[in-house]
Amino acid sequence: MRLTVGYLTHKARFRIISGSLPDKMSLTLWSCALTRVKQAVPNFRGSNMYAVIKTGGKQYKVSAGEKLKVEQLAADVGSELVIDQVLAVGSGDQFAIGSPLVSGASVSVTVLSHGRGDKVRIFKMRRRKHYQKRQGHRQNYTELFIGKIASELGSASAELPQAAA
């Protein structure tokens, strides 16, 4: 029996290499891996509503109540924005995919802070040519709080924590 489990998200990374195992052992490993995934990702069954949004040239899967770091946006701290570039919306077993955007869907966010990411070091070298170049870069970001997801499937909202307000 072959066993392969690969579940990668931004919160958890689990991988069991495929191989031939005895039946009893494979079932034990499978159930163990599944429980670890469920513990690491609370919305594993998809009970909460989520959306896939596009901002800054990237796509993010978000749920109400999450904090998210995106490319820097021109907005003041504490201001509320509405992101209408929603590519997909899901709620439980219902799912809507846009072509390219879901009509009538929007995500309301609050700007928590602006900052700069960790330094990325760039080092270039040509061997035997006495050439070495060192460079560094820190990317600016905006931290957002996902307050509300609204679409034809329904809506989900979360209150802004008092410490963040």
Coordinates of C-alpha atoms in Angstrom, one line a residue:
M1 CA 0.0 0.0 0.0
R2 CA 1.4 3.4 -0.9
L3 CA 0.9 6.3 1.4
T4 CA 1.4 10.0 0.4
V5 CA 0.4 12.9 2.5
G6 CA 1.4 16.4 1.4
Y7 CA -0.4 19.4 2.9
L8 CA 1.4 22.7 2.7
T9 CA 0.0 26.0 3.9
H10 CA 1.5 29.2 5.3
K11 CA 0.7 27.8 8.8
A12 CA 1.9 24.2 8.7
R13 CA 4.0 21.9 6.6
F14 CA 3.5 18.2 6.8
R15 CA 4.8 15.6 4.4
I16 CA 5.0 11.8 4.6
I17 CA 7.2 10.4 2.0
S18 CA 5.4 7.8 -0.1
G19 CA 6.5 4.2 0.3
S20 CA 5.2 0.7 0.8
L21 CA 4.1 0.0 4.4
P22 CA 2.1 -2.8 6.0
D23 CA -1.6 -2.1 6.1
K24 CA -2.0 -1.6 9.8
M25 CA 1.1 0.7 10.0
S26 CA -0.1 2.8 7.0
L27 CA -3.5 3.3 8.6
T28 CA -1.9 4.4 11.8
L29 CA 0.4 6.8 10.0
W30 CA -2.4 8.2 7.9
S31 CA -4.6 8.9 10.9
C32 CA -1.7 10.4 12.8
A33 CA -0.8 12.7 9.9
L34 CA -4.5 13.7 9.5
T35 CA -4.9 14.7 13.1
R36 CA -1.6 16.7 13.0
V37 CA -3.0 18.6 10.0
K38 CA -6.3 19.2 11.7
Q39 CA -4.5 20.6 14.8
A40 CA -2.2 22.9 12.9
V41 CA -5.0 24.2 10.6
P42 CA -8.1 25.0 12.6
N43 CA -10.3 25.5 9.5
F44 CA -9.3 22.1 7.9
R45 CA -12.9 21.0 7.2
G46 CA -13.7 24.4 5.7
S47 CA -16.4 25.3 8.3
N48 CA -15.6 29.0 8.1
M49 CA -16.0 31.3 5.1
Y50 CA -12.8 32.2 3.2
A51 CA -11.9 34.2 0.1
V52 CA -9.0 34.4 -2.3
I53 CA -8.1 38.0 -2.9
K54 CA -5.6 39.7 -5.1
T55 CA -3.5 42.7 -4.0
G56 CA 0.0 43.8 -4.8
G57 CA 0.3 41.3 -7.6
K58 CA -0.1 38.3 -5.3
Q59 CA -3.0 36.1 -4.2
Y60 CA -3.9 35.4 -0.6
K61 CA -6.4 33.0 1.0
V62 CA -8.0 34.9 3.9
S63 CA -10.7 34.3 6.6
A64 CA -12.4 36.8 8.8
G65 CA -10.4 37.6 11.9
E66 CA -7.0 36.9 10.4
K67 CA -4.0 39.3 10.2
L68 CA -2.2 39.5 6.9
K69 CA 1.0 41.2 5.6
V70 CA 0.7 42.4 2.1
E71 CA 2.8 44.7 -0.2
Q72 CA 2.7 48.2 1.0
L73 CA -0.6 50.1 0.4
A74 CA -1.1 53.8 0.4
A75 CA -3.4 54.0 3.3
D76 CA -3.2 55.5 6.9
V77 CA -3.0 53.3 10.0
G78 CA -6.6 52.6 11.3
S79 CA -8.3 53.3 8.0
E80 CA -10.7 50.8 6.5
L81 CA -10.4 49.5 2.9
V82 CA -12.6 47.4 0.7
I83 CA -10.8 44.9 -1.5
D84 CA -13.1 44.0 -4.4
Q85 CA -10.6 41.9 -6.3
V86 CA -12.0 38.6 -5.0
L87 CA -11.0 35.6 -7.2
A88 CA -12.9 32.9 -5.2
V89 CA -15.1 32.6 -2.2
G90 CA -15.9 29.4 -0.2
S91 CA -18.1 28.6 2.7
G92 CA -18.3 25.0 3.9
D93 CA -19.2 22.9 0.9
Q94 CA -20.2 25.9 -1.2
F95 CA -17.7 27.4 -3.5
A96 CA -17.8 30.3 -6.1
I97 CA -15.0 31.0 -8.6
G98 CA -15.0 34.2 -10.6
S99 CA -14.0 34.7 -14.2
P100 CA -11.8 36.5 -13.4
L101 CA -13.5 38.1 -10.4
V102 CA -16.5 37.0 -8.3
S103 CA -19.3 39.6 -8.9
G104 CA -20.7 41.2 -5.7
A105 CA -18.0 39.8 -3.5
S106 CA -15.8 42.1 -1.3
V107 CA -13.4 41.9 1.6
S108 CA -13.3 44.7 4.2
V109 CA -9.9 45.2 5.9
T110 CA -8.5 47.5 8.5
V111 CA -4.9 48.8 8.3
L112 CA -3.1 47.8 11.5
S113 CA 0.5 49.0 10.7
H114 CA 3.2 49.6 8.2
G115 CA 6.6 48.1 8.5
R116 CA 9.7 46.6 6.8
G117 CA 10.4 42.9 6.4
D118 CA 13.5 41.0 7.3
K119 CA 16.7 41.8 5.4
V120 CA 17.4 39.7 2.4
R121 CA 21.1 39.5 1.7
I122 CA 22.3 39.2 -1.9
F123 CA 25.9 38.0 -2.5
K124 CA 27.4 37.6 -5.9
M125 CA 30.8 36.2 -6.6
R126 CA 32.9 35.2 -9.6
R127 CA 35.5 32.7 -8.5
R128 CA 39.2 33.4 -9.4
K129 CA 38.2 36.9 -10.7
H130 CA 38.4 38.9 -7.5
Y131 CA 34.8 39.9 -7.8
Q132 CA 32.4 40.0 -4.8
K133 CA 29.3 42.1 -4.6
R134 CA 27.2 42.4 -1.4
Q135 CA 23.7 43.9 -1.4
G136 CA 20.8 44.0 1.0
H137 CA 17.0 44.6 0.6
R138 CA 14.1 45.1 3.0
Q139 CA 10.6 45.0 1.5
N140 CA 7.9 47.4 2.8
Y141 CA 4.7 45.8 3.9
T142 CA 1.3 46.7 5.3
E143 CA -0.4 44.6 8.0
L144 CA -4.1 44.2 7.5
F145 CA -6.9 42.8 9.7
I146 CA -9.6 40.9 7.8
G147 CA -12.9 42.3 9.2
K148 CA -15.6 41.1 6.9
I149 CA -16.1 38.8 3.9
A150 CA -19.3 39.4 1.9
S151 CA -20.6 37.6 -1.1
E152 CA -23.7 35.9 -2.5
L153 CA -22.9 32.8 -0.4
G154 CA -23.3 34.8 2.8
S155 CA -21.0 36.9 5.0
A156 CA -18.5 36.4 7.8
S157 CA -17.3 39.1 10.1
A158 CA -14.9 39.5 13.0
E159 CA -14.3 42.3 15.5
L160 CA -11.0 44.1 15.6
P161 CA -9.1 43.2 18.8
Q162 CA -8.9 46.0 21.3
A163 CA -5.1 45.7 21.6
A164 CA -4.8 46.3 17.8
A165 CA -7.2 49.3 17.7

